[in-house]
Coordinates of C-alpha atoms in Angstrom, one line a residue:
M1 CA 2.9 0.8 21.4
T2 CA 4.1 -2.4 19.6
A3 CA 3.0 -3.5 16.1
A4 CA 0.9 -6.2 17.6
D5 CA -0.9 -3.7 19.8
R6 CA -1.6 -1.4 16.8
A7 CA -2.9 -4.4 14.8
A8 CA -5.2 -5.7 17.6
G9 CA -8.7 -4.5 17.3
F10 CA -8.1 -2.8 14.0
D11 CA -10.9 -3.4 11.4
W12 CA -8.8 -5.0 8.7
E13 CA -11.9 -6.2 6.9
A14 CA -13.2 -2.7 6.4
L15 CA -9.8 -1.7 5.0
R16 CA -9.9 -4.7 2.7
A17 CA -13.3 -3.6 1.5
E18 CA -11.9 -0.2 0.6
A19 CA -9.1 -2.0 -1.4
R20 CA -11.6 -4.2 -3.2
D21 CA -13.6 -1.1 -4.1
A22 CA -10.5 0.6 -5.4
M23 CA -9.6 -2.5 -7.4
S24 CA -13.0 -2.3 -9.2
H25 CA -11.7 0.9 -10.8
A26 CA -8.4 -0.5 -12.0
Y27 CA -7.5 -0.1 -15.7
A28 CA -6.0 -3.5 -16.6
P29 CA -6.9 -4.3 -20.2
Y30 CA -3.6 -5.9 -21.0
S31 CA -2.9 -8.2 -18.1
G32 CA -6.4 -8.6 -16.9
Y33 CA -5.0 -8.4 -13.4
P34 CA -6.7 -5.6 -11.4
V35 CA -5.2 -4.6 -8.1
G36 CA -6.5 -2.3 -5.4
V37 CA -4.9 -1.0 -2.2
A38 CA -6.0 0.9 0.8
A39 CA -4.2 2.4 3.8
L40 CA -5.1 4.2 7.0
V41 CA -3.3 7.5 7.6
D42 CA -2.2 8.7 11.0
D43 CA -4.9 11.4 11.0
G44 CA -7.7 8.8 10.5
R45 CA -8.2 9.2 6.7
T46 CA -8.3 6.2 4.4
V47 CA -6.5 6.5 1.0
T48 CA -6.8 4.1 -1.8
G49 CA -5.3 3.3 -5.2
C50 CA -5.7 1.0 -8.2
N51 CA -3.3 -0.1 -10.9
V52 CA -3.4 1.7 -14.3
E53 CA -1.8 -0.1 -17.2
N54 CA -0.5 1.3 -20.4
A55 CA 0.0 -0.1 -23.9
S56 CA 3.7 0.6 -23.3
Y57 CA 3.9 -1.9 -20.5
G58 CA 6.8 -0.3 -18.6
L59 CA 4.7 2.9 -18.1
G60 CA 2.0 1.1 -16.1
L61 CA 1.3 2.4 -12.6
C62 CA 1.1 0.1 -9.6
A63 CA -1.9 0.7 -7.3
E64 CA 0.5 1.9 -4.6
C65 CA 1.5 4.9 -6.8
G66 CA -2.1 6.0 -6.9
L67 CA -2.4 5.6 -3.1
V68 CA 0.6 7.8 -2.3
S69 CA -0.5 10.3 -4.8
Q70 CA -3.9 10.5 -3.1
L71 CA -2.1 10.7 0.3
Q72 CA -0.2 13.8 -0.8
R73 CA -3.1 15.3 -2.6
T74 CA -5.4 15.1 0.4
G75 CA -3.0 16.5 3.0
G76 CA 0.0 14.2 3.4
G77 CA 0.6 12.3 6.7
R78 CA 2.0 8.9 7.5
L79 CA 0.6 5.6 6.5
T80 CA -0.1 3.3 9.5
H81 CA -2.0 0.3 8.1
F82 CA -2.0 -1.1 4.5
T83 CA -3.7 -3.8 2.5
C84 CA -3.5 -5.0 -1.1
V85 CA -6.0 -7.2 -3.0
N86 CA -6.2 -8.8 -6.5
G87 CA -9.3 -9.0 -8.8
E88 CA -10.6 -11.9 -6.7
G89 CA -10.3 -9.9 -3.5
E90 CA -7.5 -12.1 -2.3
L91 CA -4.6 -10.6 -0.3
L92 CA -1.4 -9.7 -2.2
V93 CA 2.0 -8.3 -1.1
P94 CA 3.4 -5.3 -2.9
C95 CA 6.4 -5.8 -5.2
G96 CA 9.8 -4.6 -4.0
R97 CA 9.5 -1.2 -5.8
C98 CA 6.2 -0.6 -4.1
R99 CA 7.5 -1.7 -0.7
Q100 CA 10.2 1.0 -1.1
L101 CA 7.5 3.5 -2.0
L102 CA 5.4 2.6 1.1
Y103 CA 8.6 2.9 3.3
E104 CA 8.9 6.5 2.2
F105 CA 5.4 7.3 3.4
G106 CA 4.9 4.8 6.3
G107 CA 8.3 3.8 7.5
A108 CA 9.4 0.6 9.1
G109 CA 6.4 0.4 11.4
L110 CA 3.7 0.5 8.7
L111 CA 1.5 -2.6 9.4
M112 CA 1.1 -4.8 6.3
D113 CA -1.9 -7.1 5.8
T114 CA -0.3 -10.2 4.2
P115 CA -1.4 -13.7 3.4
G116 CA 1.0 -14.7 6.2
G117 CA -0.6 -12.4 8.8
I118 CA -0.1 -8.8 9.9
L119 CA 3.6 -7.8 9.6
P120 CA 5.5 -4.5 10.0
L121 CA 7.1 -3.2 6.8
S122 CA 10.5 -3.7 8.4
E123 CA 9.9 -7.5 8.0
M124 CA 8.8 -7.1 4.4
L125 CA 11.7 -4.8 3.5
P126 CA 14.6 -5.5 5.9
Q127 CA 17.4 -3.0 6.2
A128 CA 15.5 -0.5 4.0
F129 CA 17.1 2.5 2.4
G130 CA 15.3 5.7 3.3
P131 CA 15.4 9.4 4.0
D132 CA 17.6 9.0 7.0
H133 CA 20.4 7.8 4.8
L134 CA 20.5 11.0 2.9
T135 CA 22.2 14.1 4.2
K136 CA 21.6 17.6 3.1

């Protein structure tokens, strides 16, 4: 099944609503820039996350960190569809660090909801480094 086939008919608005709800729980007293994310897991679960800032700015956690933590805490699996919103509910794209984090848990085929349309993560993070590059 192609990325376009997996995106067709998927309820992106419901996933965005989950991300907006997660964003409403963000802790962003320093930047005033709350972020929420939501993703579908291959077993049908939805996982979410929000950003959590810290007075020591470098210690803040992106929303994607919370999402993958919830993914692992609730049984693991692979992410299949992902969206990210700001405090206004507008679509965002994850930073490079977070794209790498999502690659670990969703791979190249993870569908990303972006302002430019639905794209596979392989187009957002071309030639990504991942687990297959590591040998035991």
